[in-house]
Each structure stands twice: as structure tokens, then as C-alpha cells.
mmCIF file of C-alpha atoms in Angstrom:
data_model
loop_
_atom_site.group_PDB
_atom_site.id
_atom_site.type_symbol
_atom_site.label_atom_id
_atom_site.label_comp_id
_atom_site.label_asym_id
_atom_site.label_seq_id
_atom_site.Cartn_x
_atom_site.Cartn_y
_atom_site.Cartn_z
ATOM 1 C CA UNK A 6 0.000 0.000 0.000
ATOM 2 C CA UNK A 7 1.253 3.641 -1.022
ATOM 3 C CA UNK A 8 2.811 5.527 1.980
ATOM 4 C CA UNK A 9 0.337 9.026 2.438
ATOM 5 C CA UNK A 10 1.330 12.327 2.710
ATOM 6 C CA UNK A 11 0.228 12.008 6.037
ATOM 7 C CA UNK A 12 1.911 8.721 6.814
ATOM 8 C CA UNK A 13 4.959 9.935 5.737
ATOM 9 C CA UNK A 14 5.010 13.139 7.783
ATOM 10 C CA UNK A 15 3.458 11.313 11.193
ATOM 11 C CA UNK A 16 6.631 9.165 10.720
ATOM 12 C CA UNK A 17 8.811 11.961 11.449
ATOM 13 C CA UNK A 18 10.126 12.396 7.505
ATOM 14 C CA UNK A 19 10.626 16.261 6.549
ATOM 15 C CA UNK A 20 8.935 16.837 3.454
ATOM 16 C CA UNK A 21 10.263 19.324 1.055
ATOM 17 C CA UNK A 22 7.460 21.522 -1.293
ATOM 18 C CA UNK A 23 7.029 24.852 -2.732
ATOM 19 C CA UNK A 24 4.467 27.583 -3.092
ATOM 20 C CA UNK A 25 2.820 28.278 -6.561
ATOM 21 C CA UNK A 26 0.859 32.031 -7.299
ATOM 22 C CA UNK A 27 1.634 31.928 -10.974
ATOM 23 C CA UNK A 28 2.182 28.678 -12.814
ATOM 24 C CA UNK A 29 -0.834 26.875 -12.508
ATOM 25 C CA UNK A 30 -0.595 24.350 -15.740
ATOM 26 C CA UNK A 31 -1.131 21.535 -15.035
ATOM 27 C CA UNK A 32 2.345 20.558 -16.081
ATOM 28 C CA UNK A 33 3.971 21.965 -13.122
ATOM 29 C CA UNK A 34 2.612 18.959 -10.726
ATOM 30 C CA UNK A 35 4.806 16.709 -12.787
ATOM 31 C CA UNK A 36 7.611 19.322 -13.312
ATOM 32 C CA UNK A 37 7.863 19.758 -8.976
ATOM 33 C CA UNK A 38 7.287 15.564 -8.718
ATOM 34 C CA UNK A 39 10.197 15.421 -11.317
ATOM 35 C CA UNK A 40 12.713 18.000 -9.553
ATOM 36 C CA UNK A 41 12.325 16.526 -5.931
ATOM 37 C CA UNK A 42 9.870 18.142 -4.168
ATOM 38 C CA UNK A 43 7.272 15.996 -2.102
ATOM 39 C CA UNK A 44 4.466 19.129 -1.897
ATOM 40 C CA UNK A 45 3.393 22.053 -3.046
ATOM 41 C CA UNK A 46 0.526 24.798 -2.303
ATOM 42 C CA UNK A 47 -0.969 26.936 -4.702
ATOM 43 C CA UNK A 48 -1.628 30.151 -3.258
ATOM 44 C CA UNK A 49 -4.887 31.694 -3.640
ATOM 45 C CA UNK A 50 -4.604 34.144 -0.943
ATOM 46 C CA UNK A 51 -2.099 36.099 -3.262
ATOM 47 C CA UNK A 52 -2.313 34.821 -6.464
ATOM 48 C CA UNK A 53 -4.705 34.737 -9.317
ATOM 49 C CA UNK A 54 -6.701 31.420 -9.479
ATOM 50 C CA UNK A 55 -8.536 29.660 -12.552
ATOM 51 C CA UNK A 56 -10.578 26.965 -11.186
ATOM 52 C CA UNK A 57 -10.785 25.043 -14.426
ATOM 53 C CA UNK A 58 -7.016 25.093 -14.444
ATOM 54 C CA UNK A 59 -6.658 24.231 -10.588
ATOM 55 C CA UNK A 60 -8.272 21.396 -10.886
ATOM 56 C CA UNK A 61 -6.385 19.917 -13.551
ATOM 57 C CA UNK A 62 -2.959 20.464 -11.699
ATOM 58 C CA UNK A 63 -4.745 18.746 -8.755
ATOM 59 C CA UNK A 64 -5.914 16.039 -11.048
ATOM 60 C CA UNK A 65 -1.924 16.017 -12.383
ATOM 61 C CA UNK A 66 -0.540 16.105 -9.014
ATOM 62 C CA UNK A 67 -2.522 13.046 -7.852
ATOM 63 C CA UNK A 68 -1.028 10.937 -11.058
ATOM 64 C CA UNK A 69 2.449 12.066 -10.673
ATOM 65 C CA UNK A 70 2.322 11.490 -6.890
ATOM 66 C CA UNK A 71 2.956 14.905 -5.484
ATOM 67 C CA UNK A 72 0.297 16.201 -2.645
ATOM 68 C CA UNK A 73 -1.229 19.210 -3.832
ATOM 69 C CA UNK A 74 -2.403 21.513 -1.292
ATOM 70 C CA UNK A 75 -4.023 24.881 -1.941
ATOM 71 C CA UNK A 76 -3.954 28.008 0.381
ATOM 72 C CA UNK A 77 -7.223 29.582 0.896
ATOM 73 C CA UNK A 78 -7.572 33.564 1.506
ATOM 74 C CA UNK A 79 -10.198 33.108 4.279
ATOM 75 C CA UNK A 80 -11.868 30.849 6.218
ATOM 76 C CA UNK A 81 -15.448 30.672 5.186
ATOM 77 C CA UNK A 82 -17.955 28.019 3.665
ATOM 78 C CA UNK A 83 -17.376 28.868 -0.398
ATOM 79 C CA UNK A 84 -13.498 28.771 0.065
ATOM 80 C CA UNK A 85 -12.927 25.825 1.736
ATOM 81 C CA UNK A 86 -15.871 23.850 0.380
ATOM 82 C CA UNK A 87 -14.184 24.766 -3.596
ATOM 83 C CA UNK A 88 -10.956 23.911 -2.981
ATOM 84 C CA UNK A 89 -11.543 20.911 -1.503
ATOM 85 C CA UNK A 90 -14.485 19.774 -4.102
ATOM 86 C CA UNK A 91 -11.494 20.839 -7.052
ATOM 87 C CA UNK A 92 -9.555 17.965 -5.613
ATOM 88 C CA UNK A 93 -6.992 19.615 -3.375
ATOM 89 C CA UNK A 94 -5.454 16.870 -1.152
ATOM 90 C CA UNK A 95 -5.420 19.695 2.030
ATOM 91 C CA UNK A 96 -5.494 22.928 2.593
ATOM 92 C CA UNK A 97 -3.311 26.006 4.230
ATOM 93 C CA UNK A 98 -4.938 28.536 6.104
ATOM 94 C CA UNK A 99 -3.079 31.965 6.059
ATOM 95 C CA UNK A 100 -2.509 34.000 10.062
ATOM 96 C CA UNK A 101 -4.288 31.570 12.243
ATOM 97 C CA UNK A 102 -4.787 33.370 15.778
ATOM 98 C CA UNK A 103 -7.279 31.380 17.575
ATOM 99 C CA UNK A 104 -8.752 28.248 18.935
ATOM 100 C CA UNK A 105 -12.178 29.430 16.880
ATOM 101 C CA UNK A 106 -10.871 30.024 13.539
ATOM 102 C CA UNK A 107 -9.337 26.639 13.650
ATOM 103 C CA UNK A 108 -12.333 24.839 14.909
ATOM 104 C CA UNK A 109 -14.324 26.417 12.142
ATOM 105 C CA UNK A 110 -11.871 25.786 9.556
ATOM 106 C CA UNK A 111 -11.918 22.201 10.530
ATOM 107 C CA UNK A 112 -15.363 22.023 10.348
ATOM 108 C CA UNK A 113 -15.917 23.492 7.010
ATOM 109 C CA UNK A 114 -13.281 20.712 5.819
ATOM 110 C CA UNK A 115 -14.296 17.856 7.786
ATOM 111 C CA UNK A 116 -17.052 15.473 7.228
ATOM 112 C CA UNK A 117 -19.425 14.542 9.736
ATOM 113 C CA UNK A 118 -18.958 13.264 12.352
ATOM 114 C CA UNK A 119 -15.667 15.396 12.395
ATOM 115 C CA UNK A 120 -17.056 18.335 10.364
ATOM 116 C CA UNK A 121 -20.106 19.624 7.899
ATOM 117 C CA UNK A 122 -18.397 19.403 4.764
ATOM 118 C CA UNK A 123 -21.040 19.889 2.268
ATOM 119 C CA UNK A 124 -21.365 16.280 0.357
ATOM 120 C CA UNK A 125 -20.980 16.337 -3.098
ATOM 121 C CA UNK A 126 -19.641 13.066 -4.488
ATOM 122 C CA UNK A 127 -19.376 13.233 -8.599
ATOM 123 C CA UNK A 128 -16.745 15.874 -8.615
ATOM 124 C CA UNK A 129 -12.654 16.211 -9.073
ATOM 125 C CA UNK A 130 -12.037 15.648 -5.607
ATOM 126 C CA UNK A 131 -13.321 11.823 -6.240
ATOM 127 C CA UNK A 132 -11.982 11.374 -9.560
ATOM 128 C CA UNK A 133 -15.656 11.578 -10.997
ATOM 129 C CA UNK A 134 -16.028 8.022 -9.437
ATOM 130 C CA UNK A 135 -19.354 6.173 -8.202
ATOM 131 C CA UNK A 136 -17.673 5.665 -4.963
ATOM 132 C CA UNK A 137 -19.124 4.223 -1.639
ATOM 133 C CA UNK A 138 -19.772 7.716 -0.136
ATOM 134 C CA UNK A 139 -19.456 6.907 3.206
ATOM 135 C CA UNK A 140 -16.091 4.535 2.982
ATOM 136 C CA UNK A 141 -15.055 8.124 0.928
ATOM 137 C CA UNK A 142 -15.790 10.204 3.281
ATOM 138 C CA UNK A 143 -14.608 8.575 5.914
ATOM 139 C CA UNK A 144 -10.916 8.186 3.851
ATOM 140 C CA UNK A 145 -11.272 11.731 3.113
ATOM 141 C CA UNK A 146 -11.519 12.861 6.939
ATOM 142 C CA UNK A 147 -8.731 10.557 7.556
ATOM 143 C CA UNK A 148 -6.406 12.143 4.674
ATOM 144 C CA UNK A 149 -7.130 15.719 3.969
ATOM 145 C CA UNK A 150 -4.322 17.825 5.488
ATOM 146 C CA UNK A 151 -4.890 20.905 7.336
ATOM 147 C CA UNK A 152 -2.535 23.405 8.147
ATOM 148 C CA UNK A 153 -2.871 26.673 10.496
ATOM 149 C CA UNK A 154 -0.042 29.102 9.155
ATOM 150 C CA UNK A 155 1.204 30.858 12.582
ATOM 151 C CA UNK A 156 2.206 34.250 11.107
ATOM 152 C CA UNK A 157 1.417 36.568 14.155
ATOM 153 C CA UNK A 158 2.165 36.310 17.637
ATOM 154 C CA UNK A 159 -0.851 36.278 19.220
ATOM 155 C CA UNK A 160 -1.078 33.096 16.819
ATOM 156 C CA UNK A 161 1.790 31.626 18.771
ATOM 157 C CA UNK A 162 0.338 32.762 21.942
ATOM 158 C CA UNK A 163 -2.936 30.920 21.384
ATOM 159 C CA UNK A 164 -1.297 27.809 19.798
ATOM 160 C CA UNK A 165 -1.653 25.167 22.364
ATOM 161 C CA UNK A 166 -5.254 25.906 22.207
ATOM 162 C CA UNK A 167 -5.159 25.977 18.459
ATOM 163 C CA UNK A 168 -3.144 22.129 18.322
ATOM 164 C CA UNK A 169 -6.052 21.000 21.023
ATOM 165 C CA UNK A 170 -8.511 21.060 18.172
ATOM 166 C CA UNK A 171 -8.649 17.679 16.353
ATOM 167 C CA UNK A 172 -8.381 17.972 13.040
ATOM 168 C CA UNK A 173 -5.440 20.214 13.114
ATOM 169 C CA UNK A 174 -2.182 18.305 11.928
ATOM 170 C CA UNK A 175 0.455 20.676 12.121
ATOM 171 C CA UNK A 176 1.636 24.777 11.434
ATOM 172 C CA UNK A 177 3.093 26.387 8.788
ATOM 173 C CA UNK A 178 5.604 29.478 10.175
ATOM 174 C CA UNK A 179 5.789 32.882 7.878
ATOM 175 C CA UNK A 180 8.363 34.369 8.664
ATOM 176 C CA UNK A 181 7.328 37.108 6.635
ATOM 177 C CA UNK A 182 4.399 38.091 8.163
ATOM 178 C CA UNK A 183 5.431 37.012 11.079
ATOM 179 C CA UNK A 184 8.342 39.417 11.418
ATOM 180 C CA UNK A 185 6.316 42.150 10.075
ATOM 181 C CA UNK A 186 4.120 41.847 12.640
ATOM 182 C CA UNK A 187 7.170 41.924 15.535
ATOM 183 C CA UNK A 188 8.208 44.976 13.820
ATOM 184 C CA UNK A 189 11.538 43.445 12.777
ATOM 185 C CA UNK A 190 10.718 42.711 9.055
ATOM 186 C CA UNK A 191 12.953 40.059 7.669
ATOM 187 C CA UNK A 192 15.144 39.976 10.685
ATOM 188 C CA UNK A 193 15.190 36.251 10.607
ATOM 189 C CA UNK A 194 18.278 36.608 12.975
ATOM 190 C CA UNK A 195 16.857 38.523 15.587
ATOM 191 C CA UNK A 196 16.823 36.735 18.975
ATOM 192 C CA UNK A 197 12.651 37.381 19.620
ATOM 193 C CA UNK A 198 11.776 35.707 16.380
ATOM 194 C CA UNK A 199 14.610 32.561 16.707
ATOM 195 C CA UNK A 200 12.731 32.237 20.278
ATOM 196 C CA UNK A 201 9.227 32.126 18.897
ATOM 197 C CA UNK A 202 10.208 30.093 16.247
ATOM 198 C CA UNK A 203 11.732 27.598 18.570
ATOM 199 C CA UNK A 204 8.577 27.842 20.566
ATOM 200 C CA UNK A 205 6.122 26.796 17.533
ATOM 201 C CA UNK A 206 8.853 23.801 17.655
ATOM 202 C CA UNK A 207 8.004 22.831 21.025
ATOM 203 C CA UNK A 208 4.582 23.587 21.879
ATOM 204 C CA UNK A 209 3.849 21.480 18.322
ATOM 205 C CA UNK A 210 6.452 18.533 19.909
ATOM 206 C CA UNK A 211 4.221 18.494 22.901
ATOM 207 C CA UNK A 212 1.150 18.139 20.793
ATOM 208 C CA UNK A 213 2.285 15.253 18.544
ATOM 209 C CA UNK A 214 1.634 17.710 15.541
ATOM 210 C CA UNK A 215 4.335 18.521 12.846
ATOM 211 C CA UNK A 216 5.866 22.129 12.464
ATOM 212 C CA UNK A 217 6.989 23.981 9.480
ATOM 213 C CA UNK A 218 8.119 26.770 7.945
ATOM 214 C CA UNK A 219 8.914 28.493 4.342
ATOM 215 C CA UNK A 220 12.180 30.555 3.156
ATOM 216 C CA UNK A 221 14.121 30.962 0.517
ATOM 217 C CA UNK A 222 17.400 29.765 2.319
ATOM 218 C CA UNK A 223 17.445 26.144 1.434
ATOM 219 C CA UNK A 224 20.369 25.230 4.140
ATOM 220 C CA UNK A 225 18.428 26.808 6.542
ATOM 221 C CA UNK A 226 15.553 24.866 5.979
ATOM 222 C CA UNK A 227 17.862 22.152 6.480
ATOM 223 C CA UNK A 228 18.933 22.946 9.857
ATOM 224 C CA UNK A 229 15.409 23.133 10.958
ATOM 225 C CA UNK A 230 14.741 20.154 9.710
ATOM 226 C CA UNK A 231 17.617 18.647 11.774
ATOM 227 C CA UNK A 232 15.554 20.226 14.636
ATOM 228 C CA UNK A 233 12.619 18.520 14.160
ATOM 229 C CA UNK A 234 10.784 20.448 11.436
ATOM 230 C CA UNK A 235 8.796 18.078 8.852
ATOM 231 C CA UNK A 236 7.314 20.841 6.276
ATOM 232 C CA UNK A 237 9.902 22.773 4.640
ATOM 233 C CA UNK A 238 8.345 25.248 2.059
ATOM 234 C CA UNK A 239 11.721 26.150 -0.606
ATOM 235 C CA UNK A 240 10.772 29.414 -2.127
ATOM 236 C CA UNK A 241 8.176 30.041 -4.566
ATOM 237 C CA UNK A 242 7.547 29.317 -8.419
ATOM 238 C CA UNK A 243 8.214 33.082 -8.646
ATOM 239 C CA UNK A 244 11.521 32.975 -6.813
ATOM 240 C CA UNK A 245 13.176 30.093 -7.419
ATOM 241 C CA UNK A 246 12.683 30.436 -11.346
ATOM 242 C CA UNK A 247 14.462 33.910 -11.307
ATOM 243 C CA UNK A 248 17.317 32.747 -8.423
ATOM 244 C CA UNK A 249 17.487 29.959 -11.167
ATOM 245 C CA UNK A 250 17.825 32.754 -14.332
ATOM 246 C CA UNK A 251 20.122 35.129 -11.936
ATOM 247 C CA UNK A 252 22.342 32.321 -11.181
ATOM 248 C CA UNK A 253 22.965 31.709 -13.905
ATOM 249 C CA UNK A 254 23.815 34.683 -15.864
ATOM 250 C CA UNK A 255 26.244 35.404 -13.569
ATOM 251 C CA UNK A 256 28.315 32.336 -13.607
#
């Protein structure tokens, strides 16, 4: 039987992916399954989606064995219900703060009895199968990855709380936002924001839920890794194509 997403990152394996905003052919499932990566999320929070083409590189990324997870600008019953009906195998939730916006996002994703995930069975997320809906749904529960994106402190703060909520498998760290909102933008070095980061580490540890984070510094995604760290988000489509171009030209 083929390992899961999940099984793989419940056994402790860091799993490297990357974020798309602009490429959304369905091509580039294959292209990031080819070059390494073991995940990606397209970004609709920032980016410019096409459903039609969304759920083709869903579709492309279930074939080619990739996870394809999808970032959602909001939590609220149209978002999550879309993204998960265009086959998305989990989603990311951008600046989670509190135990209720996790609970609802859960239940928005979740099936019953976990959730009130709107049924709808003929659609990409089931292959356009005649499948046994509840055996489905309760796979479906089982699978579909959700991640809180801690990208505030008060995020941090609340996160025991947010980890309590079943459902929840693990956090996503922005160090972007994150350090915007400690006033220290991009400071990755500064002591406050190694501290917090090594407190998302913990507090997730204690929880039995994974941790990640995203940055362009490959080795230092490394090192986290080496502390623990199972989701390792390498740049964007953006960025690494024109570190790739800049490279390069200057060689």
C-alpha cells in the first residue's frame, strides 16, 4: 500500500514543497514531482486562481504522486468547500490566531462526524467516481491535510489551544508576516523571532503535531529540519525560477 502524505510526515520524515501564485498548468505537478519536491501549495490568498485550471494540476498532481495543497484567503464556507471539491489533497490557512478560527476551519473541511463538509460526491475531488460515499468520506476525513499558518504572535500565543482542536495536523511558520508583525521585518536573525520560532517547535512537539516553515534559504531549511521540522516550504515558483535565471547569468 502507497505511503500518504500524512503517513509519511506522522513518521517523522521532513517533506520538502514549494508555493505556486503563478504557474498553474497543469504541467507543473509533474515538473515539482520530477525536480524533488514531495508538496506544493498553490496560493490563492495572493495569487490569481482559474478553477478550471486548478483542478487539472490537482488532477496532475494526484497521477504524478505529489500532494497538492491549496492556500485559501479566508476561512469561510465557499473557500474551503471549492478547494476541496477541485480535488486539493489539504489545505493552508493563512494568520491563524485562535482556537475558533481553527475549529471552524476544521469544520468546514471535515465530514461529519468530524465536520459539515457539504457532500458532493461526482466531482474532481473523487476522480468523478461512483464511490461508496461513506467509505469516501470517511478516507477523506482521515487524509485531507490541514494546516494553520502561525504568522502573528498572538497566533503563537494561542497555539496550544489551536493544536487542542482535532483535526489540526500541524503549522506552517511565515516568517514574513510574522516578522512584520514583531516589527523586525525580515530579521530572521533577531533573537525574539529565533525564540518564537523555537517555541512553535516545542509547543507542536508536545502536541504530537508537525511544524513547518517556508524561506528561501534552502540550508536553513535544512537545519530546521535537523531540529525537528517536517514541512519545509523552498521558495516560490516566482523565486526560485528567477534565483534559477540570476544564477545563472552570472556564472
Amino acid at each position: 500500500m502507497t505511503e500518504t502524505f500524512k503517513d509519511r510526515i506522522n513518521s517523522g520524515e521532513a517533506l520538502y514543497g514549494t508555493m505556486l501564485s503563478m504557474f498553474d498548468t497543469p504541467e507543473m505537478a509533474r515538473i515539482l514531482k520530477e525536480a524533488g519536491f514531495d508538496w506544493f501549495f498553490f496560493d490563492t490568498e495572493h495569487g490569481y486562481p482559474n478553477t478550471d485550471r486548478l483542478q487539472a494540476l490537482f488532477a496532475y498532481a494526484k497521477m504524478s504522486g505529489i500532494t497538492g495543497l491549496i492556500r485559501i484567503p479566508e476561512i469561510n464556507k465557499t473557500e474551503v468547500f471549492r478547494a476541496l471539491d477541485m480535488g486539493a489533497a489539504g489545505i493552508v490557512c493563512p494568520n491563524v490566531e485562535t482556537e475558533e478560527q481553527a475549529r471552524e476551519l476544521v469544520r468546514l473541511a471535515k465530514y461529519a462526524p468530524l465536520g459539515e463538509r457539504g457532500v458532493s460526491m461526482t466531482r474532481p475531488h473523487t476522480g468523478f467516481r461512483r464511490l461508496d460515499a461513506a467509505a469516501y468520506m470517511e478516507e477523506a476525513n482521515r487524509e485531507t491535510v490541514i494546516v494553520c499558518q502561525m504568522e502573528s504572535p498572538l497566533g503563537v500565543k494561542n497555539l496550544d489551544a489551536i493544536l487542542s482542536i482535532k483535526g489540526v495536523d500541524g503549522v506552517l511558520i511565515g516568517p514574513n508576516d510574522m516578522t512584520q508583525s514583531m516589527g523586525i521585518l525580515n530579521q530572521l536573525d533577531h533573537p525574539e523571532y529565533l525564540a518564537l520560532v523555537e517555541q512553535v517547535m516545542e509547543t507542536c512537539s508536545r502536541h504530537n503535531k508537525f511544524s513547518g516553515i517556508s524561506g528561501k534559504n534552502l540550508p536553513a531549511l535544512r537545519e530546521y529540519a535537523k531540529k525537528g521540522m517536517r514541512l519545509l516550504q523552498w521558495g516560490t515558483d516566482i523565486s526560485l525560477l528567477m534565483d534559477a535565471i540570476r544564477s545563472g547569468l552570472q556564472k
